[in-house]
GROMACS .gro file of C-alpha atoms in nm:
model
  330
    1UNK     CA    1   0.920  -2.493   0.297
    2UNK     CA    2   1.116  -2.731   0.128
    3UNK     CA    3   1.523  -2.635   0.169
    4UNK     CA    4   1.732  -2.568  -0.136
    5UNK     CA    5   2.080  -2.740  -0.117
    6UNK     CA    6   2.185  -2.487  -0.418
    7UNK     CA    7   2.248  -2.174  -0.322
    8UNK     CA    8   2.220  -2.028  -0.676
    9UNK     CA    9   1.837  -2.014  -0.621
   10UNK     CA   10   1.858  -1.880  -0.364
   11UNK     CA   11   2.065  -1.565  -0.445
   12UNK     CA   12   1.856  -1.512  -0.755
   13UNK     CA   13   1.568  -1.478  -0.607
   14UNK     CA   14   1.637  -1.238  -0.402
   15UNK     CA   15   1.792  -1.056  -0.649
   16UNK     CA   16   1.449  -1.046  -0.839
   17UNK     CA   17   1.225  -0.970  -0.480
   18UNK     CA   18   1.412  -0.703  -0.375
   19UNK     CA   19   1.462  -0.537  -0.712
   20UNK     CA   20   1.070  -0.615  -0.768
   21UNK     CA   21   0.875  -0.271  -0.785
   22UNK     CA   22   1.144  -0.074  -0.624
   23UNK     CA   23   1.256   0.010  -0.989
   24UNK     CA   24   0.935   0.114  -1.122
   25UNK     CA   25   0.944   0.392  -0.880
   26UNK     CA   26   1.339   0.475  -0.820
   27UNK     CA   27   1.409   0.729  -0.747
   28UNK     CA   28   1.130   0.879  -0.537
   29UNK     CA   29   1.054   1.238  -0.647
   30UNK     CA   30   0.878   1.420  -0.325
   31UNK     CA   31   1.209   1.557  -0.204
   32UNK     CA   32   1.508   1.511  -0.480
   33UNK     CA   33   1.723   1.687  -0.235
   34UNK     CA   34   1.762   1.413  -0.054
   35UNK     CA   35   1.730   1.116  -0.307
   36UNK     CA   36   2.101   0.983  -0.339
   37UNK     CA   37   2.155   1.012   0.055
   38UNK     CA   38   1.815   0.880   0.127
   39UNK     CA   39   1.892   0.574  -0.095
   40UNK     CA   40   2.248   0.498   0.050
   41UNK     CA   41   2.155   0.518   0.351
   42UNK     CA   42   1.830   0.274   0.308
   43UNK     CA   43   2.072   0.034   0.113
   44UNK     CA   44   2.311   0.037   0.448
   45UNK     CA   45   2.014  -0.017   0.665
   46UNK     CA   46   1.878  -0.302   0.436
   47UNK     CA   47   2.140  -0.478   0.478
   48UNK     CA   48   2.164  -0.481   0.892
   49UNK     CA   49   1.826  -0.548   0.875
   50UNK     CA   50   1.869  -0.859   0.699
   51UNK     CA   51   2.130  -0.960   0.899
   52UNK     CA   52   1.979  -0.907   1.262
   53UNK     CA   53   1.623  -1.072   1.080
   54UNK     CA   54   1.818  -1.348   1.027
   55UNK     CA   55   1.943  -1.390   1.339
   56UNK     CA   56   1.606  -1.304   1.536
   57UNK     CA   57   1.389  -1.481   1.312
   58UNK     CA   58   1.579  -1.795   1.306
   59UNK     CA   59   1.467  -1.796   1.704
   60UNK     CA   60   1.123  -1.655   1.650
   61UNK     CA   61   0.787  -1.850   1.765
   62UNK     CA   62   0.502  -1.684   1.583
   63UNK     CA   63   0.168  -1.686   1.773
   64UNK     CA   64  -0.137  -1.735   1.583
   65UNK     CA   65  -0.246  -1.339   1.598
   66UNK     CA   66   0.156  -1.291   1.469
   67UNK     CA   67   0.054  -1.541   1.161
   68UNK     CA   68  -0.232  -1.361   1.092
   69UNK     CA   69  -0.059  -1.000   1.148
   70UNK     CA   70   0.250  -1.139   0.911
   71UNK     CA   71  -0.010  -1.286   0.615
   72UNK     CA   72  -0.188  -0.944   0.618
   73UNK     CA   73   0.150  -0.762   0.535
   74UNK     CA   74   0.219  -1.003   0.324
   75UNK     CA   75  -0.083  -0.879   0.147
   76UNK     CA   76  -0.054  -0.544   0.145
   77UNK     CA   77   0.286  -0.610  -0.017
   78UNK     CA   78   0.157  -0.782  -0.300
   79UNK     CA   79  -0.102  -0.536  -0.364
   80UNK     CA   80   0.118  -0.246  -0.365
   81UNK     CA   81   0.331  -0.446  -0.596
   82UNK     CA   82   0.084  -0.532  -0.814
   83UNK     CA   83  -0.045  -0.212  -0.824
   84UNK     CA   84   0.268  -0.040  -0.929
   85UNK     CA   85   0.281  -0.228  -1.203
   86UNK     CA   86  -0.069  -0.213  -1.321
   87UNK     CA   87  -0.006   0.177  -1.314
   88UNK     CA   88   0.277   0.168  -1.488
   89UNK     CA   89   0.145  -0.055  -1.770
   90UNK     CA   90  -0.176   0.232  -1.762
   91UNK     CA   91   0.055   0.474  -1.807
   92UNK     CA   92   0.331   0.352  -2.061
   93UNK     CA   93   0.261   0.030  -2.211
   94UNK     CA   94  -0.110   0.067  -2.231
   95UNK     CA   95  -0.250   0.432  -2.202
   96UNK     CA   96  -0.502   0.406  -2.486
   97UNK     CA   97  -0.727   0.128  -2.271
   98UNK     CA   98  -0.878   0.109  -1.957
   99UNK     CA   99  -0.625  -0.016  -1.644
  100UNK     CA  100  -0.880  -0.262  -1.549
  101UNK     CA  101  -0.746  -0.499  -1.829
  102UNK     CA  102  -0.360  -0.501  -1.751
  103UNK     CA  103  -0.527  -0.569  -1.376
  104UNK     CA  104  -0.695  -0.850  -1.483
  105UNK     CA  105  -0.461  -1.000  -1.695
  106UNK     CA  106  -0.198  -0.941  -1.415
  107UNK     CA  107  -0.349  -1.112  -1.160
  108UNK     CA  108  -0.464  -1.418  -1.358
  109UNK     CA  109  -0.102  -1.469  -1.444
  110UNK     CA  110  -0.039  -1.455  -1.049
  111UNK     CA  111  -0.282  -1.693  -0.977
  112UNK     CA  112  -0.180  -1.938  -1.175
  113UNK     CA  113   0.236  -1.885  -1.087
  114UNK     CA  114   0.123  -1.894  -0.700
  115UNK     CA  115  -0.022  -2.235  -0.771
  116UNK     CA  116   0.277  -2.373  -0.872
  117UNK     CA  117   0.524  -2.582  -0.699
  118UNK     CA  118   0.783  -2.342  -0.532
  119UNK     CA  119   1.089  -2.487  -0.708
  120UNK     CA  120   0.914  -2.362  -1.073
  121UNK     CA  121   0.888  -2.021  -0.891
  122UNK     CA  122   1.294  -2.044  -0.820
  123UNK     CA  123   1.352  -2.180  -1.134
  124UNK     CA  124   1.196  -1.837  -1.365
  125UNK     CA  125   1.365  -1.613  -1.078
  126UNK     CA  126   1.707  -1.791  -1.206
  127UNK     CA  127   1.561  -1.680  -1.575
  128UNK     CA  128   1.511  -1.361  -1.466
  129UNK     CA  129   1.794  -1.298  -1.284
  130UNK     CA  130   2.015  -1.341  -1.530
  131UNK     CA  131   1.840  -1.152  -1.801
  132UNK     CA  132   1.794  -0.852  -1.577
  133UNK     CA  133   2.139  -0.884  -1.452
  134UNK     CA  134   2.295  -0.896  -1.809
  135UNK     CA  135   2.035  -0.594  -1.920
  136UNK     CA  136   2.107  -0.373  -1.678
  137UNK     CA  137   2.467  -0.371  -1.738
  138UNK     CA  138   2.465  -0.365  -2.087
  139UNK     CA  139   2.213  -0.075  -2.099
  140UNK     CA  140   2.419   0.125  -1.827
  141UNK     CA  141   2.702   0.085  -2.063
  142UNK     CA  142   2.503   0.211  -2.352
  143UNK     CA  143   2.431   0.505  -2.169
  144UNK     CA  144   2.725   0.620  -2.048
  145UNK     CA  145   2.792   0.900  -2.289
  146UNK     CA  146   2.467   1.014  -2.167
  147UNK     CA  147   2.536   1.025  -1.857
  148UNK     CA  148   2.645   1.305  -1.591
  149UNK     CA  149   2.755   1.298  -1.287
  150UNK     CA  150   2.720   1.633  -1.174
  151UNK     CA  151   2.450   1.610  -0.956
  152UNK     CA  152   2.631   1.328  -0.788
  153UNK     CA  153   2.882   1.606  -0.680
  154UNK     CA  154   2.640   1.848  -0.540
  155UNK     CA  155   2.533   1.640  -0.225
  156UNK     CA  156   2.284   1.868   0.008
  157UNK     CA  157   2.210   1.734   0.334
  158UNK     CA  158   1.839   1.829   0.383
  159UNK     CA  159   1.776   1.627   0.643
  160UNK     CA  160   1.402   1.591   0.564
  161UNK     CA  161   1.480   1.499   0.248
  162UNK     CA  162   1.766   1.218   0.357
  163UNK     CA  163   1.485   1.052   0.573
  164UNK     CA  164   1.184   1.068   0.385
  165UNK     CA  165   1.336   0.914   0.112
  166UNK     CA  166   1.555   0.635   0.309
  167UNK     CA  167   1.181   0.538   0.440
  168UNK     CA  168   1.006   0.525   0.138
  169UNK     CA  169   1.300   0.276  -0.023
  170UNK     CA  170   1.296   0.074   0.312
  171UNK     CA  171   0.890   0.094   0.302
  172UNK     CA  172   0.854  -0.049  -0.073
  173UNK     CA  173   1.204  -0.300  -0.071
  174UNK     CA  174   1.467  -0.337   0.180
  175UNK     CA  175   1.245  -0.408   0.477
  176UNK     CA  176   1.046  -0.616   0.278
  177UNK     CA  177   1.274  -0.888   0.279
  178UNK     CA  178   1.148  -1.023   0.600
  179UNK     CA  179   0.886  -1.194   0.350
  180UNK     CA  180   1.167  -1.348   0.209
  181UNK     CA  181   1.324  -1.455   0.531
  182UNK     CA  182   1.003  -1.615   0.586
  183UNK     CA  183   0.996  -1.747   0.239
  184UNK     CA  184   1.351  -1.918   0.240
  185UNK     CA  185   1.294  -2.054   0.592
  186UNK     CA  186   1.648  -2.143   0.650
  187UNK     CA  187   1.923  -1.940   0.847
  188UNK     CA  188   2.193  -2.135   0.700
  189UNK     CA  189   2.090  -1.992   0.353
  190UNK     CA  190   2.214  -1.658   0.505
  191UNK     CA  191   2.499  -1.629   0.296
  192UNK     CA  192   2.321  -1.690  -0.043
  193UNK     CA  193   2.082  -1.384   0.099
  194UNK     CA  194   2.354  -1.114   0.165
  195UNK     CA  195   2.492  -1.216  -0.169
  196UNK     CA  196   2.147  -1.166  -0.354
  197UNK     CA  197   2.117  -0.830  -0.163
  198UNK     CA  198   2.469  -0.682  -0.258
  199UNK     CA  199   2.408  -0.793  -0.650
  200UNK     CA  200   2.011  -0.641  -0.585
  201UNK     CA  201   2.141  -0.334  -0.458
  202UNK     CA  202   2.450  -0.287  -0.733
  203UNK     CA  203   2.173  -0.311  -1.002
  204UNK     CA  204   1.944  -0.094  -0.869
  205UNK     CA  205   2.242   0.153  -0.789
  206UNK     CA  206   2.308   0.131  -1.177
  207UNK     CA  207   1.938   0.216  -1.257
  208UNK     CA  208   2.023   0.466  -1.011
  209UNK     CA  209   2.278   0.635  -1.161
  210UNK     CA  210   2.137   0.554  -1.497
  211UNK     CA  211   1.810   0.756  -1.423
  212UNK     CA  212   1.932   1.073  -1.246
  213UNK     CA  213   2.284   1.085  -1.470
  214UNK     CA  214   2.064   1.095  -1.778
  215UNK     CA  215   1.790   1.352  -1.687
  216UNK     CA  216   1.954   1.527  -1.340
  217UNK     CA  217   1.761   1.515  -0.993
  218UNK     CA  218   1.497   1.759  -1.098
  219UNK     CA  219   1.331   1.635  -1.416
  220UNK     CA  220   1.384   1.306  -1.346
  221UNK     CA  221   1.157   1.373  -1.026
  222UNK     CA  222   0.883   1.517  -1.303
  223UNK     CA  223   0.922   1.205  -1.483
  224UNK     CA  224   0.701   0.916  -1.457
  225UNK     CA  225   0.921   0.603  -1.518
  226UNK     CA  226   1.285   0.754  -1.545
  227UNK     CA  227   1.460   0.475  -1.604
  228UNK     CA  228   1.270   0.306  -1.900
  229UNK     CA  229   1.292   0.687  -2.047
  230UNK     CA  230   1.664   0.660  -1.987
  231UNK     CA  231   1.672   0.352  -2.192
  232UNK     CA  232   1.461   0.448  -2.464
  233UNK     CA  233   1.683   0.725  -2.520
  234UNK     CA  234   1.964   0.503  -2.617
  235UNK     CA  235   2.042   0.507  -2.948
  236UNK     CA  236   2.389   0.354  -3.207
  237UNK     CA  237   2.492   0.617  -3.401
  238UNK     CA  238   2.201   0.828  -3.579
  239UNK     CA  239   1.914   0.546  -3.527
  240UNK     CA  240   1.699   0.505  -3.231
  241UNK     CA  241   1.744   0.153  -3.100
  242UNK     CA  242   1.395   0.158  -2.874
  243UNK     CA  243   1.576  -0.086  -2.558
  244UNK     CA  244   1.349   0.006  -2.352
  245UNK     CA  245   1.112  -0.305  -2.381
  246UNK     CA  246   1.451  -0.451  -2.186
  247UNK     CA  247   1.321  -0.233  -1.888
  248UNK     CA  248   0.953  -0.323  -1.946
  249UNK     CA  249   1.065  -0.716  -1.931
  250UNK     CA  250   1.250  -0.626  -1.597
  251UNK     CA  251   0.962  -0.457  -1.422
  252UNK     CA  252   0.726  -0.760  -1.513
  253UNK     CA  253   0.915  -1.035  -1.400
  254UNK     CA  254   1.038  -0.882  -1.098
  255UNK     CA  255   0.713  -0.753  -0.972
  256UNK     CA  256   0.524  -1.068  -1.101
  257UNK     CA  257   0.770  -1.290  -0.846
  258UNK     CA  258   0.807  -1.060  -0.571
  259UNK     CA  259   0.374  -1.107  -0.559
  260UNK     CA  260   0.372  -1.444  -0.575
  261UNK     CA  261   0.690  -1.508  -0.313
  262UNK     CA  262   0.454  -1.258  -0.111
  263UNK     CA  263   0.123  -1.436  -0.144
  264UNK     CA  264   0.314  -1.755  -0.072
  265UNK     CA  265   0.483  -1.676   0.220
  266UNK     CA  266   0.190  -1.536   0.384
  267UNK     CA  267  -0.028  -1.850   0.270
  268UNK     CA  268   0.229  -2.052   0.474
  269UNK     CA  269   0.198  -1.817   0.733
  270UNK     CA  270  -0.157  -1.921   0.778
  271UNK     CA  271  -0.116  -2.338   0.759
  272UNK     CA  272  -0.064  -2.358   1.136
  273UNK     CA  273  -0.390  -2.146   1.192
  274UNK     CA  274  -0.634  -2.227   1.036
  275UNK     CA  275  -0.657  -2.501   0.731
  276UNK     CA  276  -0.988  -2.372   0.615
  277UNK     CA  277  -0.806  -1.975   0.638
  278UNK     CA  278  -0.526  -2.121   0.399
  279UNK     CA  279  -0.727  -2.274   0.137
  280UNK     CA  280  -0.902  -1.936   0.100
  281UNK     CA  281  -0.648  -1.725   0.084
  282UNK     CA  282  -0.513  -1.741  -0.312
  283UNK     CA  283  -0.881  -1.682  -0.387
  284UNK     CA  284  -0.906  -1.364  -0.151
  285UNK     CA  285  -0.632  -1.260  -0.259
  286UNK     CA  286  -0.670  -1.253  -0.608
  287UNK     CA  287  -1.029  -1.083  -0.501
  288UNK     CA  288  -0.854  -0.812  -0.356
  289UNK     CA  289  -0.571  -0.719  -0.578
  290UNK     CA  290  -0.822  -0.716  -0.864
  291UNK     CA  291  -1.065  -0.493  -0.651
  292UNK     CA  292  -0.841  -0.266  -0.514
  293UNK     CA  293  -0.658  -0.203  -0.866
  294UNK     CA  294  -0.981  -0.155  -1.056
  295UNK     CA  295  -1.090   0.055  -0.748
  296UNK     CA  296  -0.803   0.291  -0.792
  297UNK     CA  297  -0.824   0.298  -1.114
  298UNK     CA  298  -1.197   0.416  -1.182
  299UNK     CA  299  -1.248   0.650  -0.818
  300UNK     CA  300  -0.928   0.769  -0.627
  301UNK     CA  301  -0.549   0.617  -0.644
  302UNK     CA  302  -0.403   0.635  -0.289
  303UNK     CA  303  -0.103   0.835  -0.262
  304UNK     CA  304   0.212   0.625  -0.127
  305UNK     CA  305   0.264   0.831   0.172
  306UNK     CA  306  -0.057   0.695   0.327
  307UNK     CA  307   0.077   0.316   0.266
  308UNK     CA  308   0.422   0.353   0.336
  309UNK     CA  309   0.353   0.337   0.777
  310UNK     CA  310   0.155   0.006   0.703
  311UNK     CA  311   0.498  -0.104   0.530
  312UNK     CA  312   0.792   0.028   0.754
  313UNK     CA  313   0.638  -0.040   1.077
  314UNK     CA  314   0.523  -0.387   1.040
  315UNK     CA  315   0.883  -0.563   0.981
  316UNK     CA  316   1.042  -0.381   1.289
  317UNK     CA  317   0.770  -0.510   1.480
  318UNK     CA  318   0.840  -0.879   1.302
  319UNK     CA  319   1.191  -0.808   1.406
  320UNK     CA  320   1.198  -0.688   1.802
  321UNK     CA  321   0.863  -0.801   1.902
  322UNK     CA  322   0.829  -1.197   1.771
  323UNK     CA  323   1.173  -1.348   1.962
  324UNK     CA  324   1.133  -1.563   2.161
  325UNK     CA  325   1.341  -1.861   2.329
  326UNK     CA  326   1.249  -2.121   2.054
  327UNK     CA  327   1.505  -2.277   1.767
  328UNK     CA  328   1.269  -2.403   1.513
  329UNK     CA  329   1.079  -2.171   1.323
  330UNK     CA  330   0.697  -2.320   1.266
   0.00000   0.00000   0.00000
């Protein structure tokens, strides 16, 4: 992929894919004993991850089965993207129609963004980035009189807890950024990526805090989106300001790039395997986003905990299996 000799692109959009759907469901609910641990501790090993996938990658020679292996994850990313979103928007934005429609509508507008030149994609990720950026602070602001710490201050280490939820925020984001790596395609962009990551992670700390400062650790685990409820709380003086849309804008943008930078990067994954493979795989894709959202929507929705192994254990296997004695990365 073509290198970018600004590094401002760079940064942004990884601000936007690793922010992407981890939002939509921070903080994880199944054990709020150990959500603020479990979250500092993904954060911390996030960031080593990114920094020995640089290093690894940047020396990595992919075999055709590892192409095919790394376009498949890809995949699965994407769709579980996607699919947070489309259950969100059945949830919040839309509950009085069918989810089929926000699914269709979703994935048309990824279609047509993952046939676009990849400098348009960095371009709306510099958008994006700065709206988000410039929302989330002001709205954390806005809701700081609403906001408690006190849970903050009662730290339990439930071990179970601590890992379970460090996994499931490595599973849906952190670990994820191997994509990127792939994406980017440049070690000497390295710099641009940690920075990206440290502004990623500050904002989602903020929605962080936001969420569970607002409501407390146990409703906000009852709560479907806590953080666009934290927002739409917000109000100046007696009248309700209704921000939230603010949160709604972030969720779409972020999960509508991380998709496409997914699709992408696994597309490009496939050009040195099979030219036929690669012109079919937008069109597959798109098949089976769209089928697996409608799917879930009409007959059973698949509880995370059955995804999240097909998400954790494919980027450590990216990362200490692929090395091998090679510079260039094909």
């Amino acid at each position: 992929m073509e290198r970018q000799k600004n590094n401002i692109p760079v940064i942004t959009l990884t601000i936007v894919f690793l922010i992407g759907n981890t939002v939509i469901n921070l903080p994880f609910s199944d054990y709020p004993q150990g959500v603020i641990l479990g979250f500092i501790l993904s954060v911390i090993l996030g960031y080593f991850y990114i920094c020995l996938g640089s290093k690894k990658l940047s020396n990595a020679k992919f075999s055709k089965l590892d192409r095919i292996f790394f376009a498949l994850y890809c995949l699965l990313s994407s769709l579980v993207t996607v699919r947070n979103f489309v259950t969100f928007s059945d949830r919040v934005l839309l509950p009085e129609i069918s989810s089929v429609y926000p699914a269709i509508l979703f994935v048309l507008l990824l279609w047509f963004l993952c046939r676009q030149d990849i400098k348009i994609i960095y371009k709306i990720s510099i958008v994006s980035a700065v709206i988000i950026i410039i929302s989330c602070a002001v709205l954390f602001l806005m809701s700081i009189e609403n906001i408690s710490l006190s849970d903050f201050y009662k730290l339990n280490f439930h071990l179970k807890g601590i890992v379970y939820e460090a996994v499931s925020f490595l599973s849906i984001s952190f670990l994820q950024s191997v994509i990127l790596l792939r994406f980017i395609n440049d070690y000497t962009e390295i710099k641009s990526i940690k920075k990206g990551y440290i502004i990623a992670v500050s904002l989602l700390f903020l929605c962080f805090v936001q969420s569970i400062g607002v409501f407390g650790i146990s409703l906000t685990g009852k709560l479907l989106n806590p953080y666009a409820d934290s927002v739409s709380i917000i109000s100046l003086g007696s009248k309700s300001t209704r921000l939230e849309g603010f949160s709604y804008f972030l969720y779409f943008s972020a999960t509508l790039i991380k998709s496409a930078v997914c699709i992408i990067a696994g597309k490009h994954s496939l050009s040195s395997v099979n030219k036929k493979a690669e012109k079919l795989w937008l069109p597959c894709c798109m098949i089976i986003i769209g089928g697996f959202c409608i799917f879930t929507a009409f007959f059973v929705n698949i509880d995370f905990i059955y995804i999240a192994p097909f998400l954790f254990i494919p980027p450590i296997y990216f990362i200490f299996k692929l090395p091998r004695q090679e510079h260039h990365i094909g």
